[in-house]
Amino acid sequence: MSTDRLSALLAEHADLEKQLADPAIHADQALARRVGRRYAELNGIAAAAKELEQAREDLAAAQELATEDEAFAAEAAELTERIPVIEEKLSELLLPRDPNDAKDVIIEIKGGEGGEEAALFAGDLLRMYLRYAEKHGWVAEVIDSEQTDLGGYKDVSVAVKTKGVPDEGRGVWSRMKYEGGVHRVQRVPATESQGRIHTSAAGVLVLPEAEEVDVEINQSDLRIDVYRSGGPGGQSVNTTDSAVRITHIPTGVVVSCQNEKSQLQNKESAMRVLRARLLLHAQEQAAAEASDQRKAQVRTMDRSERIRTYNFPQNRISDHRIGFTAYNLDLVLNGELDGVLDALSTADREARIAGEELGRK
């Protein structure tokens, strides 16, 4: 356990507490939200450090009085066993964390190989994430979508956020970041007349939602085009040029939104997605120059990596990154994702601990 790092984080926690106690900070809601999230992220460390300090003081007092009263000897023995547990917990909390863990997310789902069946599967993934968000009390908002004639999705973007400040800085990203990649489905499609099992896929990209202060966008770097939005089968959704396409010229990132009837609302939605993509772009560039450990974390966001298979005939879900298999696919698609996400989170934590141990040698 790094005492210097702990001291620095406790000092930061105390400073953030003072900032939040100052009424002036709440005049800037964005700043107050960022400070509040960082404060919540450090709460667990501050609480564990305080618990450890108290336990050590109690142990010293119990040992001093143990010669006079056997009850204190028993208390000293209990504290001697308890302190290493608290120390281990604190050491784990001090591991370097993903800087995006407190953030909300934008999830993009695209139908891949498999035509209409892939689009229907993209719709299944969307419903799974919406139900999972509902179970956790998160707020989910579809900000753009392109549906097919059968009700599937060629492309859909949904913003998911917590209500208020997440506990210990564990926001939506801390759970949903593991969902990025290629999701493969094996089942008999609704369009299959002879009962044959088909394999198709959908791509999922999870973006940490960026605030305006996270990404600086020069308006002169943007090309904004407006056009008439359309629906399934080419049918017109409205008769005005309300759809918006924004191109970030330096990076070539293109974002379009057409869900809203207002051009202004579509532009605001497109800017949200653009900021998130540019934040991810900048972080991936930084990761390419960082340690292997950080590169491994970024791999969870790679759409080109096949991460999971959903096998309907066997009611089986398999996550290929950690060898996880369960036979409750029906429940998972109904939003019961915690089993697989807990397994991924545990594997990630163990990898970070292993990386920390290697760094000490």
mmCIF file of C-alpha atoms in Angstrom, residues 144-147 227-243 257-262 266:
data_model
loop_
_atom_site.group_PDB
_atom_site.id
_atom_site.type_symbol
_atom_site.label_atom_id
_atom_site.label_comp_id
_atom_site.label_asym_id
_atom_site.label_seq_id
_atom_site.Cartn_x
_atom_site.Cartn_y
_atom_site.Cartn_z
ATOM 1 C CA ASP A 144 -31.019 8.226 -32.655
ATOM 2 C CA SER A 145 -32.187 5.119 -34.500
ATOM 3 C CA GLU A 146 -32.667 3.655 -37.966
ATOM 4 C CA GLN A 147 -35.279 0.892 -37.945
ATOM 5 C CA TYR A 227 -31.303 16.741 -44.770
ATOM 6 C CA ARG A 228 -34.755 15.222 -44.687
ATOM 7 C CA SER A 229 -35.040 12.300 -42.290
ATOM 8 C CA GLY A 230 -36.475 8.982 -43.436
ATOM 9 C CA GLY A 231 -37.959 5.842 -41.924
ATOM 10 C CA PRO A 232 -38.349 2.141 -42.793
ATOM 11 C CA GLY A 233 -38.753 1.465 -46.484
ATOM 12 C CA GLY A 234 -37.673 5.000 -47.355
ATOM 13 C CA GLN A 235 -40.879 6.514 -45.990
ATOM 14 C CA SER A 236 -40.541 10.163 -44.989
ATOM 15 C CA VAL A 237 -40.709 10.872 -41.263
ATOM 16 C CA ASN A 238 -41.311 14.576 -41.800
ATOM 17 C CA THR A 239 -41.297 17.102 -44.582
ATOM 18 C CA THR A 240 -38.597 19.454 -43.293
ATOM 19 C CA ASP A 241 -34.817 19.236 -43.364
ATOM 20 C CA SER A 242 -34.541 18.372 -39.654
ATOM 21 C CA ALA A 243 -31.939 15.559 -39.747
ATOM 22 C CA CYS A 257 -29.138 12.215 -35.836
ATOM 23 C CA GLN A 258 -32.687 12.265 -37.163
ATOM 24 C CA ASN A 259 -34.986 11.092 -34.366
ATOM 25 C CA GLU A 260 -36.295 14.502 -33.341
ATOM 26 C CA LYS A 261 -38.539 16.734 -35.450
ATOM 27 C CA SER A 262 -36.467 19.753 -34.463
ATOM 28 C CA ASN A 266 -30.994 16.680 -33.555
#
